[in-house]
Tab-separated table of C-alpha atoms in Angstrom:
chain	number	residue	atom	x	y	z
A	1	UNK	CA	84.374	-55.910	-81.317
A	2	UNK	CA	82.757	-53.428	-78.895
A	3	UNK	CA	81.476	-54.821	-75.628
A	4	UNK	CA	78.532	-52.422	-75.261
A	5	UNK	CA	79.875	-51.206	-71.865
A	6	UNK	CA	79.544	-47.547	-71.072
A	7	UNK	CA	82.665	-45.606	-70.356
A	8	UNK	CA	82.510	-43.388	-67.273
A	9	UNK	CA	84.589	-40.687	-68.932
A	10	UNK	CA	82.683	-37.418	-69.431
A	11	UNK	CA	79.944	-38.370	-66.890
A	12	UNK	CA	78.603	-35.119	-65.342
A	13	UNK	CA	76.524	-34.430	-62.419
A	14	UNK	CA	74.379	-31.284	-62.023
A	15	UNK	CA	72.567	-29.766	-59.125
A	16	UNK	CA	69.619	-27.372	-59.584
A	17	UNK	CA	70.540	-24.119	-57.836
A	18	UNK	CA	67.285	-22.221	-57.679
A	19	UNK	CA	65.977	-22.873	-61.285
A	20	UNK	CA	69.389	-23.313	-62.933
A	21	UNK	CA	71.264	-26.595	-63.289
A	22	UNK	CA	74.878	-26.165	-62.266
A	23	UNK	CA	77.522	-28.739	-63.058
A	24	UNK	CA	79.481	-30.074	-60.047
A	25	UNK	CA	83.166	-29.830	-61.199
A	26	UNK	CA	86.041	-31.894	-59.927
A	27	UNK	CA	84.076	-35.206	-59.948
A	28	UNK	CA	86.326	-38.266	-59.785
A	29	UNK	CA	83.671	-40.955	-59.183
A	30	UNK	CA	80.260	-41.767	-57.881
A	31	UNK	CA	78.580	-44.857	-56.384
A	32	UNK	CA	75.420	-46.143	-55.014
A	33	UNK	CA	73.029	-45.255	-57.971
A	34	UNK	CA	70.363	-47.952	-57.979
A	35	UNK	CA	71.704	-49.513	-54.859
A	36	UNK	CA	68.649	-49.027	-52.648
A	37	UNK	CA	66.194	-51.802	-51.860
A	38	UNK	CA	62.498	-52.177	-50.854
A	39	UNK	CA	61.368	-53.022	-47.436
A	40	UNK	CA	60.053	-56.519	-46.713
A	41	UNK	CA	56.661	-56.735	-45.043
A	42	UNK	CA	55.875	-59.909	-42.945
A	43	UNK	CA	52.342	-61.060	-43.654
A	44	UNK	CA	52.623	-64.308	-41.843
A	45	UNK	CA	49.534	-65.515	-39.991
A	46	UNK	CA	48.581	-68.503	-37.802
A	47	UNK	CA	47.516	-70.377	-40.884
A	48	UNK	CA	51.012	-70.056	-42.566
A	49	UNK	CA	53.218	-73.052	-43.010
A	50	UNK	CA	56.362	-70.700	-43.345
A	51	UNK	CA	57.003	-67.048	-43.290
A	52	UNK	CA	55.019	-65.075	-45.896
A	53	UNK	CA	56.219	-61.795	-47.185
A	54	UNK	CA	55.352	-58.863	-49.470
A	55	UNK	CA	57.630	-56.353	-50.913
A	56	UNK	CA	57.058	-52.723	-49.725
A	57	UNK	CA	57.965	-49.399	-51.372
A	58	UNK	CA	61.307	-49.004	-53.132
A	59	UNK	CA	64.015	-47.011	-51.341
A	60	UNK	CA	66.556	-45.743	-53.744
A	61	UNK	CA	69.188	-45.388	-50.958
A	62	UNK	CA	72.172	-43.181	-51.139
A	63	UNK	CA	74.493	-41.824	-53.820
A	64	UNK	CA	78.075	-40.997	-52.928
A	65	UNK	CA	80.116	-38.388	-54.937
A	66	UNK	CA	83.848	-38.367	-54.955
A	67	UNK	CA	85.606	-35.216	-56.009
A	68	UNK	CA	88.502	-33.012	-55.926
A	69	UNK	CA	87.607	-30.141	-53.611
A	70	UNK	CA	87.267	-26.842	-55.334
A	71	UNK	CA	85.810	-24.176	-52.906
A	72	UNK	CA	85.081	-21.598	-55.628
A	73	UNK	CA	83.240	-24.106	-57.965
A	74	UNK	CA	79.559	-23.022	-58.209
A	75	UNK	CA	78.373	-26.670	-58.163
A	76	UNK	CA	80.397	-27.435	-54.977
A	77	UNK	CA	79.060	-24.160	-53.419
A	78	UNK	CA	75.503	-25.328	-54.160
A	79	UNK	CA	76.187	-28.669	-52.550
A	80	UNK	CA	77.547	-26.875	-49.357
A	81	UNK	CA	74.429	-24.650	-49.293
A	82	UNK	CA	72.131	-27.541	-49.804
A	83	UNK	CA	73.800	-29.412	-46.927
A	84	UNK	CA	73.321	-26.340	-44.670
A	85	UNK	CA	69.676	-25.819	-45.667
A	86	UNK	CA	68.571	-29.445	-45.224
A	87	UNK	CA	66.229	-28.881	-48.277
A	88	UNK	CA	65.945	-31.484	-51.108
A	89	UNK	CA	67.768	-30.597	-54.282
A	90	UNK	CA	67.423	-31.909	-57.814
A	91	UNK	CA	70.291	-33.833	-59.354
A	92	UNK	CA	70.872	-35.078	-62.860
A	93	UNK	CA	73.674	-37.593	-63.682
A	94	UNK	CA	74.380	-37.623	-67.444
A	95	UNK	CA	76.477	-40.474	-68.859
A	96	UNK	CA	78.612	-40.186	-71.941
A	97	UNK	CA	76.051	-42.457	-73.661
A	98	UNK	CA	73.310	-39.798	-73.251
A	99	UNK	CA	71.459	-41.709	-70.469
A	100	UNK	CA	70.351	-39.524	-67.689
A	101	UNK	CA	69.362	-40.210	-64.115
A	102	UNK	CA	67.284	-37.610	-62.326
A	103	UNK	CA	66.439	-37.615	-58.662
A	104	UNK	CA	65.687	-35.474	-55.518
A	105	UNK	CA	68.057	-35.785	-52.623
A	106	UNK	CA	69.304	-34.219	-49.382
A	107	UNK	CA	72.951	-33.503	-49.011
A	108	UNK	CA	73.733	-35.364	-45.781
A	109	UNK	CA	77.484	-34.600	-45.707
A	110	UNK	CA	80.347	-33.065	-47.577
A	111	UNK	CA	83.550	-34.347	-45.973
A	112	UNK	CA	87.043	-33.103	-46.949
A	113	UNK	CA	90.309	-34.938	-46.551
A	114	UNK	CA	93.892	-34.389	-47.462
A	115	UNK	CA	97.417	-35.698	-46.868
A	116	UNK	CA	100.948	-35.414	-47.886
A	117	UNK	CA	101.381	-35.040	-51.710
A	118	UNK	CA	97.696	-34.984	-52.280
A	119	UNK	CA	94.981	-32.636	-53.226
A	120	UNK	CA	92.092	-31.947	-50.876
A	121	UNK	CA	89.476	-34.609	-51.719
A	122	UNK	CA	85.719	-34.373	-51.018
A	123	UNK	CA	83.149	-37.089	-50.317
A	124	UNK	CA	79.447	-36.098	-50.566
A	125	UNK	CA	76.594	-38.311	-49.301
A	126	UNK	CA	73.235	-37.825	-50.938
A	127	UNK	CA	70.047	-39.361	-49.484
A	128	UNK	CA	67.652	-39.974	-52.377
A	129	UNK	CA	63.965	-39.116	-51.876
A	130	UNK	CA	61.547	-40.715	-54.262
A	131	UNK	CA	62.409	-42.541	-57.452
A	132	UNK	CA	65.432	-42.169	-59.669
A	133	UNK	CA	64.101	-41.530	-63.152
A	134	UNK	CA	66.073	-42.848	-66.064
A	135	UNK	CA	65.913	-40.805	-69.400
A	136	UNK	CA	67.936	-39.558	-72.288
A	137	UNK	CA	69.705	-36.141	-72.612
A	138	UNK	CA	67.918	-33.686	-74.851
């Protein structure tokens, strides 16, 4: 019997380079999607018997991409350019199931690392701005 779980195989992430969506190749994993939290606003006053709170605006947090570094890949080049520009870029994560997650983010870092008997790996930190919008691939 199928569990209903979604396999991560064939997940793709695209960055908008100008007006064109470009797939980021070499992806080995991602994390942080949906991991942000809202701020807590203290509304306690002198009539309160205990702390009183309200929930503020949602903060979608950060998304981290893990990848095999491919310096000639147009998607990875677009990541590097976005990091240097400091501008927000549009990203779309498409799961094998067809679910999509679209968001704007700044590329905070694009770290590379390597070692003996290893490929050069990359780790990309994206700071999400605004909401992550869930949809379905066309």
